[in-house]
Amino acid sequence: MKMIRQSRITNCARVVAVATCAMFAAHNLFAQSDYQPTPENLQARHEFQDMKFGMFIHWGVYSVLGDGEWVFHNRKLTVDEYNRLPAFFDPEKFDAKTWVSLARAAGMKYITITSRHHDGFAMFDSKVSDWNIVQRTPYRKDPLKMLAEEAHRQGIKLFFYYSQLDWHNPDYYPRGATDWKNGRPDHGDFSAYLDNYMVGQLRELLTNYGPIGGIWFDGMWDKPDADWHLAKTYALIHQLQPAALVIPNHHQTPRPGEDVQAFERDLPGKNTAGFNTEYVSNQLPLESCDTLNDNWGFNIGDSHYKSPEDVERRLVQAAGNNSNLLLNIGPMPNGEISPEFATRLHTVGEWLSRYGDSIYGTRGGPIAPGDWGVTTQKDNKIYVHVLNWSAPLLALPPITAKVASARALVDNTAAEFTQNANGVILKVPAARADETDRVIVLTMAK
Ligand code: FHN
């Protein structure tokens, strides 16, 4: 089972990698070239960077089959077959309060949820077509509305994932790299798909759910050479909600009109996944997404969960690389989040209640990340995150400011240090049994 799952992930990654490379050349042609972010947008970017940790949610009718969000494509189902799926989707256990409360308990400050994935199925009340949760499922309600209201109540920012790629709509034509014969006609009006269908749905998402954090785009890599009408689309978003952030997961150099640079399953600048760009913007906020097990959408056979300590390390690494971490869970078709996800998130939240000062509101520190760990910084403090170091002394490169004190974050005990032109030598307290990250707070002299 595990081998099948891994090979599916690899196949998907390969499709995405090939397509994103080809997109590179044409990429600046279609963006919002005269884009000047408004003061609200710049403020939203700043707040986004401060939040550091978000909950990614992949949830759609595909969850019924318990085989991930690519099941339509992976099993080469026809549109007629897939059309039967919504009738089985009745998430009677969905409770927006439980989901938002879990995000908060995990120390997450925002949620990014699939408003529709590549199957094109709208998980919200859309008037643009009836291919949506209200009209096609026995549930008949709009979970995004409930989630938006609850998120606003609990002070959590809500972002909508929106797949530009569509395996269902006939107007998504010519079809792209993920094409298979699923029964759609060999003709269609791509401009109508973009300007009427997609823009119509984006307009709904940006007007019916109160202030939202932004739109998280995915799927452009399916048709690298197409004109995606980005200028119009991005301009509409910024016109409807100037503070809404455009976050594109196209894995390439950012284009004008985009507000955040996204990385998938990799830290900024790394490309272990095989499809990320090594270019890292020094202007835009950065976000790296990953998933708590191996799948994005619910997969009943996937029990390859990351440990809470692993998640904590990834969060620290992301913060040290000046990035947010968007961590995914795939809720079940009945609307519940499985205990395997929930317990791990609670543990991470408990850790953050002790170590959060060294994460939230910080930016990447002045010392380059190394095998030993990373640094973050905020105000007159540098947080040295020692993730992987067993010797008692740690030699850091020179920093311009004078260090006034060094203390362990966890119990405020003083840590010995010396500073000279060659750098800072820190005596690192021995790691406690349960300590993922030893954080030494260096306070700079005024
Ligand atoms: O194909 C999708 C995948 O299903 C998932 O949504 C991830 C999340 O980053 N993005 C895609 C590929 O880039």
XYZ file of C-alpha atoms and ligand atoms in Angstrom, residues 12 16 56 58 69-70 114 117-118 161 165 167 216 218-219 221 249 251 264-265 275 289 296-297, ligand 1:
37
model
C 2.010 13.865 -9.395
C 4.040 19.347 -11.701
C -3.894 23.884 5.558
C -7.752 19.736 1.884
C -7.545 14.472 -3.617
C -6.119 13.193 -6.924
C -9.675 24.240 -0.402
C -9.552 21.492 -5.768
C -8.632 20.134 -9.221
C -7.241 27.684 -1.814
C -6.805 23.614 -12.981
C -10.718 18.273 -14.418
C -4.062 30.559 -2.574
C -2.743 26.146 -7.466
C -2.700 24.261 -10.765
C 1.513 24.342 -13.883
C 1.692 27.920 -5.813
C 6.748 27.159 -7.927
C 5.690 23.241 -1.499
C 7.227 20.505 0.664
C 9.590 21.257 -8.624
C 3.557 24.165 2.954
C -3.160 16.265 1.307
C -6.720 14.945 1.051
O -1.803 18.945 -6.973
C -1.801 19.687 -5.799
C -1.956 18.820 -4.589
O -3.094 18.076 -4.669
C -2.006 19.738 -3.369
O -3.109 20.586 -3.442
C -0.730 20.531 -3.275
C -0.682 21.490 -2.125
O 0.423 22.312 -2.228
N -0.507 21.306 -4.491
C -0.585 20.557 -5.714
C 0.555 20.403 -6.539
O 1.426 21.471 -6.565
